[in-house]
PDB file of C-alpha atoms in Angstrom:
ATOM      1  CA  SER A 792       5.133 -19.118  14.139  1.00  0.00           C
ATOM      2  CA  LYS A 793       6.272 -18.517  10.764  1.00  0.00           C
ATOM      3  CA  ASP A 794       3.155 -19.203   9.638  1.00  0.00           C
ATOM      4  CA  GLY A 795       0.878 -16.849  11.217  1.00  0.00           C
ATOM      5  CA  ARG A 796       1.612 -12.919  12.103  1.00  0.00           C
ATOM      6  CA  ASP A 797       0.477 -10.953  14.602  1.00  0.00           C
ATOM      7  CA  LEU A 798      -2.205  -8.478  15.167  1.00  0.00           C
ATOM      8  CA  ASP A 799      -0.247  -5.386  15.175  1.00  0.00           C
ATOM      9  CA  SER A 800      -1.453  -1.641  13.991  1.00  0.00           C
ATOM     10  CA  GLY A 801       2.311  -1.256  12.857  1.00  0.00           C
ATOM     11  CA  SER A 802       1.347  -3.793  10.015  1.00  0.00           C
ATOM     12  CA  GLU A 803       1.106  -3.128   6.578  1.00  0.00           C
ATOM     13  CA  ALA A 804      -1.763  -4.629   6.656  1.00  0.00           C
ATOM     14  CA  THR A 805      -5.223  -1.742   6.029  1.00  0.00           C
ATOM     15  CA  LEU A 806      -7.771  -0.397   8.016  1.00  0.00           C
ATOM     16  CA  LEU A 807     -10.245  -2.125   7.081  1.00  0.00           C
ATOM     17  CA  GLY A 808      -8.020  -5.660   6.868  1.00  0.00           C
ATOM     18  CA  HIS A 809      -7.359  -5.358  10.673  1.00  0.00           C
ATOM     19  CA  LEU A 810     -11.612  -4.790  11.138  1.00  0.00           C
ATOM     20  CA  GLU A 811     -11.905  -8.190   9.236  1.00  0.00           C
ATOM     21  CA  ILE A 812     -10.374  -9.925  12.061  1.00  0.00           C
ATOM     22  CA  LEU A 813     -11.396  -7.872  14.469  1.00  0.00           C
ATOM     23  CA  ILE A 814     -14.814  -9.048  13.546  1.00  0.00           C
ATOM     24  CA  ARG A 815     -13.707 -12.530  13.376  1.00  0.00           C
ATOM     25  CA  ILE A 816     -12.304 -12.309  17.332  1.00  0.00           C
ATOM     26  CA  GLY A 817     -15.539 -11.064  17.848  1.00  0.00           C
ATOM     27  CA  GLU A 818     -17.658 -14.243  15.876  1.00  0.00           C
ATOM     28  CA  ALA A 819     -15.505 -16.628  18.518  1.00  0.00           C
ATOM     29  CA  ILE A 820     -16.560 -14.561  21.761  1.00  0.00           C
ATOM     30  CA  ALA A 821     -19.837 -14.669  20.306  1.00  0.00           C
ATOM     31  CA  TYR A 822     -19.944 -18.375  20.212  1.00  0.00           C
ATOM     32  CA  ALA A 823     -18.506 -18.380  24.220  1.00  0.00           C
ATOM     33  CA  HIS A 824     -20.970 -15.714  24.937  1.00  0.00           C
ATOM     34  CA  GLU A 825     -23.245 -18.244  23.638  1.00  0.00           C
ATOM     35  CA  GLN A 826     -21.730 -21.146  26.189  1.00  0.00           C
ATOM     36  CA  GLY A 827     -21.454 -18.490  28.767  1.00  0.00           C
ATOM     37  CA  VAL A 828     -17.729 -18.648  28.591  1.00  0.00           C
ATOM     38  CA  ILE A 829     -15.415 -15.015  29.092  1.00  0.00           C
ATOM     39  CA  HIS A 830     -12.065 -15.548  27.176  1.00  0.00           C
ATOM     40  CA  ARG A 831     -10.901 -12.341  29.744  1.00  0.00           C
ATOM     41  CA  ASP A 832      -7.795 -12.039  27.926  1.00  0.00           C
ATOM     42  CA  ILE A 833      -8.555 -11.271  24.523  1.00  0.00           C
ATOM     43  CA  LYS A 834      -5.517  -9.096  23.418  1.00  0.00           C
ATOM     44  CA  PRO A 835      -3.644  -8.658  20.026  1.00  0.00           C
ATOM     45  CA  GLY A 836      -0.773 -10.580  20.688  1.00  0.00           C
ATOM     46  CA  ASN A 837      -3.518 -13.801  21.389  1.00  0.00           C
ATOM     47  CA  VAL A 838      -4.769 -13.542  17.553  1.00  0.00           C
ATOM     48  CA  MET A 839      -2.842 -15.110  14.586  1.00  0.00           C
ATOM     49  CA  VAL A 840      -3.983 -14.588  11.038  1.00  0.00           C
ATOM     50  CA  GLY A 841      -2.796 -17.995   9.334  1.00  0.00           C
ATOM     51  CA  ARG A 842      -1.209 -17.546   5.978  1.00  0.00           C
ATOM     52  CA  TYR A 843      -4.482 -18.306   4.082  1.00  0.00           C
ATOM     53  CA  GLY A 844      -5.981 -15.677   5.853  1.00  0.00           C
ATOM     54  CA  GLU A 845      -7.730 -17.752   8.965  1.00  0.00           C
ATOM     55  CA  VAL A 846      -8.361 -15.976  12.101  1.00  0.00           C
ATOM     56  CA  TYR A 847      -7.638 -17.630  15.471  1.00  0.00           C
ATOM     57  CA  LEU A 848      -7.893 -16.424  18.827  1.00  0.00           C
ATOM     58  CA  VAL A 849      -5.379 -18.161  21.334  1.00  0.00           C
ATOM     59  CA  ASP A 850      -4.378 -18.999  24.715  1.00  0.00           C
ATOM     60  CA  TRP A 851      -8.063 -19.128  26.946  1.00  0.00           C
ATOM     61  CA  GLY A 852      -6.186 -20.701  29.674  1.00  0.00           C
ATOM     62  CA  LEU A 853      -8.197 -17.728  31.680  1.00  0.00           C
ATOM     63  CA  ALA A 854     -10.933 -18.882  30.418  1.00  0.00           C
ATOM     64  CA  GLU A 855     -13.927 -19.291  32.435  1.00  0.00           C
ATOM     65  CA  GLU A 856     -17.713 -20.367  33.291  1.00  0.00           C
ATOM     66  CA  LEU A 857     -19.853 -17.770  33.903  1.00  0.00           C
ATOM     67  CA  ASP A 858     -22.316 -18.247  36.735  1.00  0.00           C
ATOM     68  CA  SER A 859     -26.288 -18.533  36.428  1.00  0.00           C
ATOM     69  CA  SER A 860     -26.818 -15.082  36.756  1.00  0.00           C
ATOM     70  CA  GLY A 861     -23.960 -14.597  33.853  1.00  0.00           C
ATOM     71  CA  LYS A 862     -21.579 -13.507  36.583  1.00  0.00           C
ATOM     72  CA  LEU A 863     -18.349 -14.385  37.266  1.00  0.00           C
ATOM     73  CA  SER A 864     -16.786 -13.110  41.012  1.00  0.00           C
ATOM     74  CA  PRO A 865     -13.265 -13.475  39.830  1.00  0.00           C
ATOM     75  CA  ARG A 866     -10.836 -15.213  42.668  1.00  0.00           C
ATOM     76  CA  GLY A 867      -7.946 -11.750  42.350  1.00  0.00           C
ATOM     77  CA  PHE A 868      -6.517 -10.241  39.155  1.00  0.00           C
ATOM     78  CA  THR A 869      -5.740 -12.839  35.894  1.00  0.00           C
ATOM     79  CA  GLY A 870      -5.475 -10.870  32.720  1.00  0.00           C
ATOM     80  CA  THR A 871      -3.202  -8.204  30.997  1.00  0.00           C
ATOM     81  CA  PRO A 872      -3.429  -5.436  33.230  1.00  0.00           C
ATOM     82  CA  ALA A 873      -2.143  -3.098  29.557  1.00  0.00           C
ATOM     83  CA  TYR A 874      -5.857  -4.175  28.160  1.00  0.00           C
ATOM     84  CA  ALA A 875      -7.923  -4.845  31.476  1.00  0.00           C
ATOM     85  CA  ALA A 876     -11.405  -3.436  31.822  1.00  0.00           C
ATOM     86  CA  PRO A 877     -12.177  -1.964  35.831  1.00  0.00           C
ATOM     87  CA  GLU A 878     -13.857  -4.619  36.783  1.00  0.00           C
ATOM     88  CA  MET A 879     -11.426  -6.794  36.620  1.00  0.00           C
ATOM     89  CA  ILE A 880      -9.406  -4.824  39.535  1.00  0.00           C
ATOM     90  CA  GLN A 881     -12.302  -4.399  41.350  1.00  0.00           C
ATOM     91  CA  ARG A 882     -11.349  -6.094  44.633  1.00  0.00           C
ATOM     92  CA  ASP A 883     -15.318  -7.051  44.708  1.00  0.00           C
ATOM     93  CA  GLY A 884     -16.069  -6.430  41.411  1.00  0.00           C
ATOM     94  CA  TYR A 885     -17.357  -9.477  39.184  1.00  0.00           C
ATOM     95  CA  LEU A 886     -16.699 -10.441  35.252  1.00  0.00           C
ATOM     96  CA  THR A 887     -19.458 -10.326  32.835  1.00  0.00           C
ATOM     97  CA  ASN A 888     -19.582 -10.912  28.791  1.00  0.00           C
ATOM     98  CA  LYS A 889     -19.254  -6.899  28.739  1.00  0.00           C
ATOM     99  CA  THR A 890     -15.915  -7.879  30.423  1.00  0.00           C
ATOM    100  CA  ASP A 891     -15.181  -9.311  27.024  1.00  0.00           C
ATOM    101  CA  LEU A 892     -16.432  -6.848  24.770  1.00  0.00           C
ATOM    102  CA  TYR A 893     -14.061  -4.049  27.370  1.00  0.00           C
ATOM    103  CA  LEU A 894     -11.271  -5.738  25.983  1.00  0.00           C
ATOM    104  CA  LEU A 895     -12.514  -6.101  22.543  1.00  0.00           C
ATOM    105  CA  GLY A 896     -12.206  -2.677  22.607  1.00  0.00           C
ATOM    106  CA  SER A 897      -8.269  -2.404  23.929  1.00  0.00           C
ATOM    107  CA  THR A 898      -7.959  -4.615  20.938  1.00  0.00           C
ATOM    108  CA  LEU A 899     -10.093  -1.789  18.938  1.00  0.00           C
ATOM    109  CA  CYS A 900      -7.599   1.540  21.026  1.00  0.00           C
ATOM    110  CA  GLU A 901      -4.739  -0.669  20.006  1.00  0.00           C
ATOM    111  CA  ILE A 902      -5.660  -1.258  16.215  1.00  0.00           C
ATOM    112  CA  LEU A 903      -6.393   3.249  15.586  1.00  0.00           C
ATOM    113  CA  THR A 904      -3.626   4.410  17.991  1.00  0.00           C
ATOM    114  CA  GLY A 905      -0.524   1.768  18.392  1.00  0.00           C
ATOM    115  CA  GLU A 906      -1.037   1.052  21.801  1.00  0.00           C
ATOM    116  CA  PRO A 907      -2.752  -0.241  24.190  1.00  0.00           C
ATOM    117  CA  PRO A 908      -5.710   1.973  26.917  1.00  0.00           C
ATOM    118  CA  HIS A 909      -4.115   1.736  30.046  1.00  0.00           C
ATOM    119  CA  LYS A 910      -0.702   2.690  30.339  1.00  0.00           C
ATOM    120  CA  GLY A 911       1.940   2.607  32.922  1.00  0.00           C
ATOM    121  CA  ASN A 912       5.864   2.239  34.298  1.00  0.00           C
ATOM    122  CA  SER A 913       4.996  -0.249  36.579  1.00  0.00           C
ATOM    123  CA  ILE A 914       1.334  -2.926  36.888  1.00  0.00           C
ATOM    124  CA  LYS A 915       0.579  -0.630  40.327  1.00  0.00           C
ATOM    125  CA  GLU A 916       0.722   2.505  38.118  1.00  0.00           C
ATOM    126  CA  VAL A 917      -1.438   0.121  35.218  1.00  0.00           C
ATOM    127  CA  PHE A 918      -4.106  -0.454  37.837  1.00  0.00           C
ATOM    128  CA  LEU A 919      -3.846   3.514  38.824  1.00  0.00           C
ATOM    129  CA  ASN A 920      -4.929   4.878  35.776  1.00  0.00           C
ATOM    130  CA  ILE A 921      -7.293   1.839  34.526  1.00  0.00           C
ATOM    131  CA  ASN A 922      -8.961   3.233  38.116  1.00  0.00           C
ATOM    132  CA  LYS A 923      -8.753   6.952  36.861  1.00  0.00           C
ATOM    133  CA  GLY A 924     -10.819   6.066  33.567  1.00  0.00           C
ATOM    134  CA  LEU A 925      -9.654   6.375  30.274  1.00  0.00           C
ATOM    135  CA  ASN A 926      -8.757   9.851  28.787  1.00  0.00           C
ATOM    136  CA  LEU A 927      -8.540   8.250  25.072  1.00  0.00           C
ATOM    137  CA  SER A 928      -7.332  11.037  21.858  1.00  0.00           C
ATOM    138  CA  PHE A 929      -6.851   8.590  19.080  1.00  0.00           C
ATOM    139  CA  PRO A 930      -5.186  10.232  15.644  1.00  0.00           C
ATOM    140  CA  SER A 931      -6.280  12.471  13.058  1.00  0.00           C
ATOM    141  CA  TRP A 932      -6.877  10.228  10.213  1.00  0.00           C
ATOM    142  CA  VAL A 933      -9.385   8.098  12.426  1.00  0.00           C
ATOM    143  CA  PRO A 934     -12.829   8.212  11.569  1.00  0.00           C
ATOM    144  CA  THR A 935     -15.158  10.479  13.907  1.00  0.00           C
ATOM    145  CA  GLU A 936     -17.592   6.821  13.444  1.00  0.00           C
ATOM    146  CA  LEU A 937     -15.086   4.780  14.453  1.00  0.00           C
ATOM    147  CA  ALA A 938     -14.041   6.499  17.503  1.00  0.00           C
ATOM    148  CA  LYS A 939     -17.459   6.832  18.993  1.00  0.00           C
ATOM    149  CA  ILE A 940     -17.574   2.912  18.660  1.00  0.00           C
ATOM    150  CA  CYS A 941     -13.916   2.541  20.218  1.00  0.00           C
ATOM    151  CA  ARG A 942     -14.783   5.087  22.891  1.00  0.00           C
ATOM    152  CA  ARG A 943     -18.607   3.147  23.693  1.00  0.00           C
ATOM    153  CA  MET A 944     -17.062  -0.476  24.238  1.00  0.00           C
ATOM    154  CA  LEU A 945     -14.313   1.386  26.273  1.00  0.00           C
ATOM    155  CA  ASP A 946     -16.502   2.451  28.969  1.00  0.00           C
ATOM    156  CA  PRO A 947     -15.803   1.735  32.385  1.00  0.00           C
ATOM    157  CA  GLU A 948     -19.931   1.459  32.698  1.00  0.00           C
ATOM    158  CA  PRO A 949     -20.578  -2.312  31.821  1.00  0.00           C
ATOM    159  CA  SER A 950     -24.543  -1.163  31.289  1.00  0.00           C
ATOM    160  CA  LEU A 951     -23.249   1.850  29.533  1.00  0.00           C
ATOM    161  CA  ARG A 952     -21.045  -0.276  26.242  1.00  0.00           C
ATOM    162  CA  TYR A 953     -22.500  -2.609  23.792  1.00  0.00           C
ATOM    163  CA  PRO A 954     -25.363  -5.217  25.247  1.00  0.00           C
ATOM    164  CA  THR A 955     -23.570  -8.552  23.601  1.00  0.00           C
ATOM    165  CA  ALA A 956     -20.894  -9.656  21.194  1.00  0.00           C
ATOM    166  CA  ASN A 957     -22.910  -9.410  18.113  1.00  0.00           C
ATOM    167  CA  GLU A 958     -23.964  -5.944  18.559  1.00  0.00           C
ATOM    168  CA  VAL A 959     -20.076  -5.401  18.396  1.00  0.00           C
ATOM    169  CA  LEU A 960     -20.326  -7.036  14.704  1.00  0.00           C
ATOM    170  CA  GLN A 961     -23.717  -5.610  13.328  1.00  0.00           C
ATOM    171  CA  THR A 962     -22.199  -2.387  13.962  1.00  0.00           C
ATOM    172  CA  LEU A 963     -18.534  -2.948  12.996  1.00  0.00           C
ATOM    173  CA  ARG A 964     -20.590  -4.469   9.525  1.00  0.00           C
ATOM    174  CA  GLU A 965     -22.119  -1.818   9.233  1.00  0.00           C
ATOM    175  CA  TYR A 966     -19.238   0.478   9.337  1.00  0.00           C
ATOM    176  CA  ILE A 967     -17.339  -1.295   6.811  1.00  0.00           C
ATOM    177  CA  GLU A 968     -20.241  -1.753   4.917  1.00  0.00           C
ATOM    178  CA  ARG A 969     -20.824   2.141   4.598  1.00  0.00           C
ATOM    179  CA  HIS A 970     -16.820   2.938   3.874  1.00  0.00           C
ATOM    180  CA  GLN A 971     -17.123   0.880   1.456  1.00  0.00           C
ATOM    181  CA  SER A 972     -20.148   2.644  -0.950  1.00  0.00           C
ATOM    182  CA  LEU A 973     -18.273   5.992  -0.008  1.00  0.00           C
ATOM    183  CA  GLY A 974     -15.293   4.237  -1.551  1.00  0.00           C
ATOM    184  CA  MET A 975     -17.567   3.815  -4.495  1.00  0.00           C
ATOM    185  CA  LEU A 976     -19.282   7.102  -4.808  1.00  0.00           C
ATOM    186  CA  ASP A 977     -15.441   8.471  -4.590  1.00  0.00           C
ATOM    187  CA  ARG A 978     -15.270   5.761  -7.900  1.00  0.00           C
ATOM    188  CA  VAL A 979     -18.571   7.485  -9.776  1.00  0.00           C
ATOM    189  CA  ARG A 980     -17.889  10.475  -9.688  1.00  0.00           C
ATOM    190  CA  ASP A 981     -15.094   9.606 -11.610  1.00  0.00           C
ATOM    191  CA  HIS A 982     -16.560   7.977 -13.938  1.00  0.00           C
ATOM    192  CA  VAL A 983     -19.066  10.873 -14.177  1.00  0.00           C
ATOM    193  CA  ILE A 984     -16.221  12.970 -14.747  1.00  0.00           C
ATOM    194  CA  ARG A 985     -15.457  11.269 -18.329  1.00  0.00           C
ATOM    195  CA  LEU A 986     -18.588  10.250 -19.150  1.00  0.00           C
ATOM    196  CA  ASP A 987     -19.450  13.648 -19.237  1.00  0.00           C
ATOM    197  CA  GLN A 988     -16.485  14.364 -21.751  1.00  0.00           C
ATOM    198  CA  MET A 989     -16.615  11.399 -23.806  1.00  0.00           C
ATOM    199  CA  VAL A 990     -20.093  13.341 -24.621  1.00  0.00           C
ATOM    200  CA  HIS A 991     -18.082  16.451 -25.079  1.00  0.00           C
ATOM    201  CA  ASP A 992     -15.427  15.018 -27.059  1.00  0.00           C
ATOM    202  CA  GLY A 993     -17.569  12.345 -29.575  1.00  0.00           C
ATOM    203  CA  GLU A 994     -16.404   9.237 -27.904  1.00  0.00           C
ATOM    204  CA  SER A 995     -18.223   5.451 -29.890  1.00  0.00           C
ATOM    205  CA  PRO A 996     -22.190   6.081 -28.192  1.00  0.00           C
ATOM    206  CA  ASP A 997     -21.324   2.057 -27.190  1.00  0.00           C
ATOM    207  CA  ARG A 998     -18.208   3.419 -25.184  1.00  0.00           C
ATOM    208  CA  ILE A 999     -20.458   5.524 -23.426  1.00  0.00           C
ATOM    209  CA  GLU A1000     -23.441   3.686 -23.063  1.00  0.00           C
ATOM    210  CA  ASP A1001     -21.226   0.851 -21.877  1.00  0.00           C
ATOM    211  CA  LEU A1002     -19.458   3.164 -18.889  1.00  0.00           C
ATOM    212  CA  GLY A1003     -23.412   4.505 -18.319  1.00  0.00           C
ATOM    213  CA  GLN A1004     -24.311   1.668 -17.608  1.00  0.00           C
ATOM    214  CA  THR A1005     -21.767   0.996 -15.509  1.00  0.00           C
ATOM    215  CA  CYS A1006     -22.487   4.051 -13.459  1.00  0.00           C
ATOM    216  CA  ARG A1007     -26.073   3.557 -12.847  1.00  0.00           C
ATOM    217  CA  ALA A1008     -25.750   0.086 -11.854  1.00  0.00           C
ATOM    218  CA  MET A1009     -23.022   1.483  -8.926  1.00  0.00           C
ATOM    219  CA  LEU A1010     -25.401   4.226  -7.915  1.00  0.00           C
ATOM    220  CA  GLU A1011     -28.290   2.144  -7.730  1.00  0.00           C
ATOM    221  CA  ALA A1012     -26.600  -0.548  -5.246  1.00  0.00           C
ATOM    222  CA  LEU A1013     -25.297   3.407  -3.201  1.00  0.00           C
ATOM    223  CA  ARG A1014     -28.827   4.759  -2.972  1.00  0.00           C
ATOM    224  CA  VAL A1015     -29.593   1.349  -0.912  1.00  0.00           C
ATOM    225  CA  ASN A1016     -26.773   1.217   0.912  1.00  0.00           C
ATOM    226  CA  LEU A1017     -26.725   5.230   1.679  1.00  0.00           C
ATOM    227  CA  PRO A1018     -30.125   6.381   1.298  1.00  0.00           C
ATOM    228  CA  GLU A1019     -30.199   9.549   2.787  1.00  0.00           C
ATOM    229  CA  MET A1020     -27.422  11.046   0.337  1.00  0.00           C
ATOM    230  CA  GLU A1021     -28.748  13.085  -1.552  1.00  0.00           C
ATOM    231  CA  GLU A1022     -25.510  13.531  -4.236  1.00  0.00           C
ATOM    232  CA  ILE A1023     -26.726  10.520  -5.756  1.00  0.00           C
ATOM    233  CA  SER A1024     -29.953  10.823  -7.237  1.00  0.00           C
ATOM    234  CA  ILE A1025     -28.454  13.991  -8.481  1.00  0.00           C
ATOM    235  CA  LEU A1026     -25.729  12.476 -10.538  1.00  0.00           C
ATOM    236  CA  HIS A1027     -28.187   9.443 -11.688  1.00  0.00           C
ATOM    237  CA  ASN A1028     -29.840  12.152 -13.119  1.00  0.00           C
ATOM    238  CA  ARG A1029     -26.914  13.647 -14.885  1.00  0.00           C
ATOM    239  CA  CYS A1030     -25.284   9.965 -16.002  1.00  0.00           C
ATOM    240  CA  THR A1031     -29.102   9.030 -17.610  1.00  0.00           C
ATOM    241  CA  ILE A1032     -28.780  12.832 -19.604  1.00  0.00           C
ATOM    242  CA  LEU A1033     -25.251  11.997 -20.769  1.00  0.00           C
ATOM    243  CA  MET A1034     -26.257   8.836 -22.457  1.00  0.00           C
ATOM    244  CA  VAL A1035     -30.155  10.706 -23.974  1.00  0.00           C
ATOM    245  CA  ASN A1036     -26.937  12.945 -25.667  1.00  0.00           C
ATOM    246  CA  ARG A1037     -25.111  10.547 -26.335  1.00  0.00           C
ATOM    247  CA  MET A1038     -25.478  10.350 -30.394  1.00  0.00           C
TER     248      MET A1038
END
């Protein structure tokens, strides 16, 4: 629709923007799973983003309720082959919440590679490729940590995928938080270099104080988010020394 846009890896949205959209989809799926329902056709074409940034997961026509053991025995294949989990095409296979987690992984795969995980010139060829198993390769710009998350979501063995949609959400949120923290660390490095130059040039103590306090506040936050990075303590000490020497 003209009021929304499909989730498409070719759009201008940043990777983090796409991941935020994926998290909104995951939240809808987590809620459905709590009600005992699976969607069965999660894919970028079924995701709409409205003009105010609201996210909709559409086409719930294939959604079904799981039985008391958390399983669904489908009557033949329904879904979209290019994104399908292996158990969706098995004659005696059954579907669970983890089938939707695979479909979320297929959507993440398209975000990262520009293509769904399964390809072929016919439905039969796509099914053959699903049965052969994935040989995923990611572009060089894709962070290793994110590729690892995607591979786990797309594990052909359901028991090796994430246990729940909420665990997928937690993992993606932690990835985004870490990514943003590393971006903040880059900015702090630049600030400390600037602070050093200001002290060297004998600039106003008040200006040095302002920048120094900003650096220290950012570094305190980073100590919480990136506790394993020794560089943060080194930068904090350097910042303190420069502020003492500002006069």
